[in-house]
CSV table of C-alpha atoms in Angstrom, one decimal:
chain,number,residue,atom,x,y,z
A,110,LEU,CA,52.3,170.8,80.1
A,111,ILE,CA,52.4,167.4,79.0
A,112,GLY,CA,50.7,168.5,75.5
A,113,VAL,CA,53.4,171.2,75.2
A,114,ILE,CA,56.5,168.8,75.8
A,115,ALA,CA,54.7,166.3,73.0
A,116,PHE,CA,54.4,168.8,70.6
A,117,ASN,CA,58.0,169.9,70.7
A,118,THR,CA,59.1,166.8,70.8
A,119,ALA,CA,57.0,165.9,67.4
A,120,VAL,CA,58.3,169.2,65.8
A,121,GLY,CA,62.1,168.5,67.1
A,122,PHE,CA,61.6,165.0,65.4
A,123,LEU,CA,59.9,166.4,61.9
A,124,GLN,CA,63.0,168.8,61.7
A,125,GLU,CA,65.7,166.5,62.4
A,126,PHE,CA,63.7,163.9,59.9
A,127,LYS,CA,63.8,166.8,56.9
A,128,ALA,CA,67.6,167.6,57.7
A,129,GLU,CA,68.6,164.0,57.4
A,130,LYS,CA,66.7,163.7,53.9
A,131,THR,CA,68.3,166.9,52.7
A,132,MET,CA,71.5,165.9,53.8
A,133,ASP,CA,71.5,162.6,51.8
A,134,SER,CA,70.2,164.5,49.0
A,135,LEU,CA,73.2,166.6,49.0
A,136,ARG,CA,75.8,163.6,49.4
A,137,LYS,CA,74.3,162.2,46.1
A,138,MET,CA,74.3,165.4,44.3
A,139,SER,CA,78.1,166.1,45.2
A,140,SER,CA,79.6,162.1,45.2
A,141,PRO,CA,82.1,162.8,42.1
A,142,THR,CA,81.6,159.9,39.3
A,143,SER,CA,83.7,159.4,36.0
A,144,ARG,CA,82.8,158.0,32.8
A,145,VAL,CA,85.0,154.3,32.2
A,146,LEU,CA,85.4,152.2,29.5
A,147,ARG,CA,84.3,148.7,31.4
A,148,ASN,CA,83.3,145.4,29.5
A,149,GLY,CA,83.7,147.1,26.2
A,150,HIS,CA,80.6,149.5,27.3
A,151,GLN,CA,81.2,153.1,28.4
A,152,VAL,CA,79.5,153.5,32.4
A,153,VAL,CA,79.0,156.0,35.1
A,154,VAL,CA,81.0,154.8,38.0
A,155,PRO,CA,81.8,156.8,41.5
A,156,THR,CA,85.2,158.1,41.4
A,157,MET,CA,86.1,156.0,44.6
A,158,ASP,CA,85.6,152.9,42.1
A,159,LEU,CA,88.4,153.7,39.8
A,160,VAL,CA,91.0,151.0,39.3
A,161,PRO,CA,94.0,151.2,37.2
A,162,GLY,CA,93.7,150.1,33.6
A,163,ASP,CA,90.4,151.9,33.6
A,164,VAL,CA,89.9,153.5,30.4
A,165,LEU,CA,88.6,157.3,31.5
A,166,TYR,CA,86.3,159.8,29.1
A,167,LEU,CA,87.2,163.3,29.6
A,168,GLU,CA,85.0,166.3,28.2
A,169,SER,CA,84.5,169.8,28.9
A,170,GLY,CA,83.1,170.6,32.5
A,171,ASP,CA,84.4,166.9,34.2
A,172,VAL,CA,86.4,167.1,37.3
A,173,ILE,CA,89.3,164.7,36.5
A,174,GLY,CA,88.9,161.6,38.6
A,175,ALA,CA,92.4,160.2,39.0
A,176,ASP,CA,96.1,161.1,37.7
A,177,CYS,CA,96.3,159.5,34.4
A,178,ARG,CA,98.2,159.4,30.9
A,179,LEU,CA,96.2,160.7,28.0
A,180,PHE,CA,96.5,158.8,24.8
A,181,GLU,CA,94.3,160.6,23.0
A,182,VAL,CA,93.3,164.5,22.9
A,183,PHE,CA,90.8,166.4,20.8
A,184,ASN,CA,91.5,170.6,21.4
A,185,PHE,CA,92.2,169.4,25.4
A,186,ASP,CA,92.7,172.2,28.3
A,187,THR,CA,92.8,171.9,31.8
A,188,ASP,CA,92.7,174.2,34.7
A,189,GLU,CA,95.6,172.8,37.2
A,190,ALA,CA,95.4,176.1,39.2
A,191,LEU,CA,94.5,173.9,42.5
A,192,LEU,CA,98.1,172.2,41.7
A,193,THR,CA,100.2,175.0,40.0
A,194,GLY,CA,98.6,178.3,40.6
A,195,GLU,CA,98.7,179.4,37.0
A,196,ALA,CA,95.5,181.3,36.3
A,197,LEU,CA,95.4,180.0,32.4
A,198,PRO,CA,94.3,176.6,31.3
A,199,ILE,CA,97.1,174.1,30.5
A,200,SER,CA,96.7,172.9,27.1
A,201,LYS,CA,97.3,168.9,27.0
A,202,GLU,CA,99.0,166.8,24.3
A,203,VAL,CA,99.6,163.3,23.7
A,204,ALA,CA,103.4,163.4,23.1
A,205,ALA,CA,105.9,162.1,25.4
A,206,PHE,CA,108.2,164.3,27.3
A,207,ALA,CA,111.9,164.0,26.9
A,208,ASP,CA,113.0,164.7,30.6
A,209,PRO,CA,112.1,162.3,33.0
A,210,GLU,CA,113.0,164.8,35.5
A,211,LEU,CA,110.6,167.3,34.0
A,212,PRO,CA,108.2,168.9,37.2
A,213,LEU,CA,104.9,167.7,37.0
A,214,GLY,CA,103.6,170.7,35.9
A,215,ASP,CA,105.1,170.6,32.9
A,216,ARG,CA,104.0,167.3,31.8
A,217,ILE,CA,101.8,168.0,29.3
A,218,ASN,CA,100.5,164.2,28.8
A,219,LEU,CA,99.4,164.0,32.1
A,220,ALA,CA,95.9,165.1,33.5
A,221,PHE,CA,95.8,165.3,37.2
A,222,ALA,CA,92.9,164.3,39.8
A,223,SER,CA,90.5,166.9,41.1
A,224,THR,CA,91.6,169.3,38.1
A,225,THR,CA,88.7,170.4,35.9
A,226,VAL,CA,88.6,170.0,31.9
A,227,THR,CA,87.8,173.5,30.5
A,228,LYS,CA,87.9,172.5,26.8
A,229,GLY,CA,87.9,169.7,24.3
A,230,ARG,CA,87.7,165.9,24.9
A,231,ALA,CA,90.3,163.0,25.9
A,232,LYS,CA,90.4,159.6,26.6
A,233,ALA,CA,93.0,158.2,29.4
A,234,VAL,CA,94.4,155.8,31.4
């Protein structure tokens, strides 16, 4: 009886240990990162460590880590379905918008957190 209890305890411990290692690996894989300009060099930082004034480098496939204003774009589109419900990607430009009361979804010189870059590349602050 003691042998069965010891065996059961050992198996339970091993399963728990493996599950913890798996969860740690998943957390590391899913933690979002952003490419930014810091101290004159392009570095990858956790999205949680973004600060106002960081220059973000955005490319196709990236998830945008923070709301930002675009200042350089090359054929840049984002998927804003999470925010606006629009099925098609939105083409972005650097041009300033004329109406300060323009709804957020229509501001083509802004990129929004958690949206995905579908095409092109850009720099934003």
